[in-house]
C-alpha positions as semicolon CSV with decimal commas, in nm:
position;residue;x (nm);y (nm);z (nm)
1;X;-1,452;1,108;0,893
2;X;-1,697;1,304;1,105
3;X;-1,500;1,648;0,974
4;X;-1,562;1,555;0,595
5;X;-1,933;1,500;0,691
6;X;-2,017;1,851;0,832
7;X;-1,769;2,013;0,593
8;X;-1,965;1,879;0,301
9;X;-2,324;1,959;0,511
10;X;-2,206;2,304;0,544
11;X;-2,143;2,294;0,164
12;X;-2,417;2,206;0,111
13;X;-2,639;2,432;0,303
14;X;-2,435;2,767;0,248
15;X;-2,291;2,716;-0,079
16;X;-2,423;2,916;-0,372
17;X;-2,494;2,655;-0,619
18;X;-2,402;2,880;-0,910
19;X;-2,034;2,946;-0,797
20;X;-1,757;2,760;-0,709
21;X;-1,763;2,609;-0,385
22;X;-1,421;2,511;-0,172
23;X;-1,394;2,330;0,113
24;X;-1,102;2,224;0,263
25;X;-0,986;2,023;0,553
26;X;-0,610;2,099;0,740
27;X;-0,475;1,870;0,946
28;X;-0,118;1,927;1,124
29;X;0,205;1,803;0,921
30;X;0,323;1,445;1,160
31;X;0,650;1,402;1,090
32;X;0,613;1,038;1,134
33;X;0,393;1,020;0,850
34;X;0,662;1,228;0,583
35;X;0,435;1,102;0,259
36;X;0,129;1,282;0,198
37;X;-0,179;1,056;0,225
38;X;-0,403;0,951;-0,071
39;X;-0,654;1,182;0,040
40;X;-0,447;1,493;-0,021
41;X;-0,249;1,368;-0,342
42;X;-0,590;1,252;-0,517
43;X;-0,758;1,519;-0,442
44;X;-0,942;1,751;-0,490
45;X;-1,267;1,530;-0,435
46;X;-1,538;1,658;-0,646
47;X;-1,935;1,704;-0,477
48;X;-2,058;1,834;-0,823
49;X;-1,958;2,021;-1,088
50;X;-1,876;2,322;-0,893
51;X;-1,821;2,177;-0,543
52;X;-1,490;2,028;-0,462
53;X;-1,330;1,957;-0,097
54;X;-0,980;1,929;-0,025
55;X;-0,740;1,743;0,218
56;X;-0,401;1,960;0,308
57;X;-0,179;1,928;0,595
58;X;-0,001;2,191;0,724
59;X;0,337;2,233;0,914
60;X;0,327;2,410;1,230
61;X;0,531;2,696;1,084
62;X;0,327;2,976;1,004
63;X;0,513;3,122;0,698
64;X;0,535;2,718;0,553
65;X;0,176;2,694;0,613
66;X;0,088;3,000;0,465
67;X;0,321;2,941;0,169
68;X;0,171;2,554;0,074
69;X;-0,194;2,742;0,109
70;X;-0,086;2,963;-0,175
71;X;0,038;2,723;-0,336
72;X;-0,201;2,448;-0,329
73;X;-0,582;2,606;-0,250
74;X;-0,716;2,814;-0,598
75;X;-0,895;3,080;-0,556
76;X;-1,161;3,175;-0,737
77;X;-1,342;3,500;-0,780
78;X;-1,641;3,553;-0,958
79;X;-1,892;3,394;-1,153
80;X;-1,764;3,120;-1,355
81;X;-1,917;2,965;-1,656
82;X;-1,918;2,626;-1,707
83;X;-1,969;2,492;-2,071
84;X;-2,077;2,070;-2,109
């Protein structure tokens, strides 16, 4: 709980509130848990329109890890326009 509370203060402070901002906390694959938890499947958890944190574990096999962050963390690049 205490990570999601800085990650979202550093956010916060150092995010540019006219770009996307991405946070994202990793925590290491336990293969006694196999199921992701509902904090990674629901995700990604929204700040405001253009601030979102997500929850990811990763296996302890650097080529699997680096794969799922491909896979599951969007990058963005540049300005994007949001239209309500």
């Amino acid at each position: 709980r205490e990570d999601m509370y800085q990650l979202v203060a550093y956010m916060t402070r150092y995010g540019d509130p006219r770009n996307i901002t991405q946070g994202v906390l990793v925590y290491p694959f336990d293969r006694g848990y196999p199921t992701a938890s509902p904090a990674e499947t629901d995700g990604p958890w929204h700040l405001n329109a253009l601030s979102e944190v997500m929850f990811i574990t990763l296996s302890h096999d650097i080529e699997d890890a680096a794969r799922k962050i491909r896979q599951v963390v969007p990058l963005y690049v540049g300005l994007v326009k949001i239209v309500v």
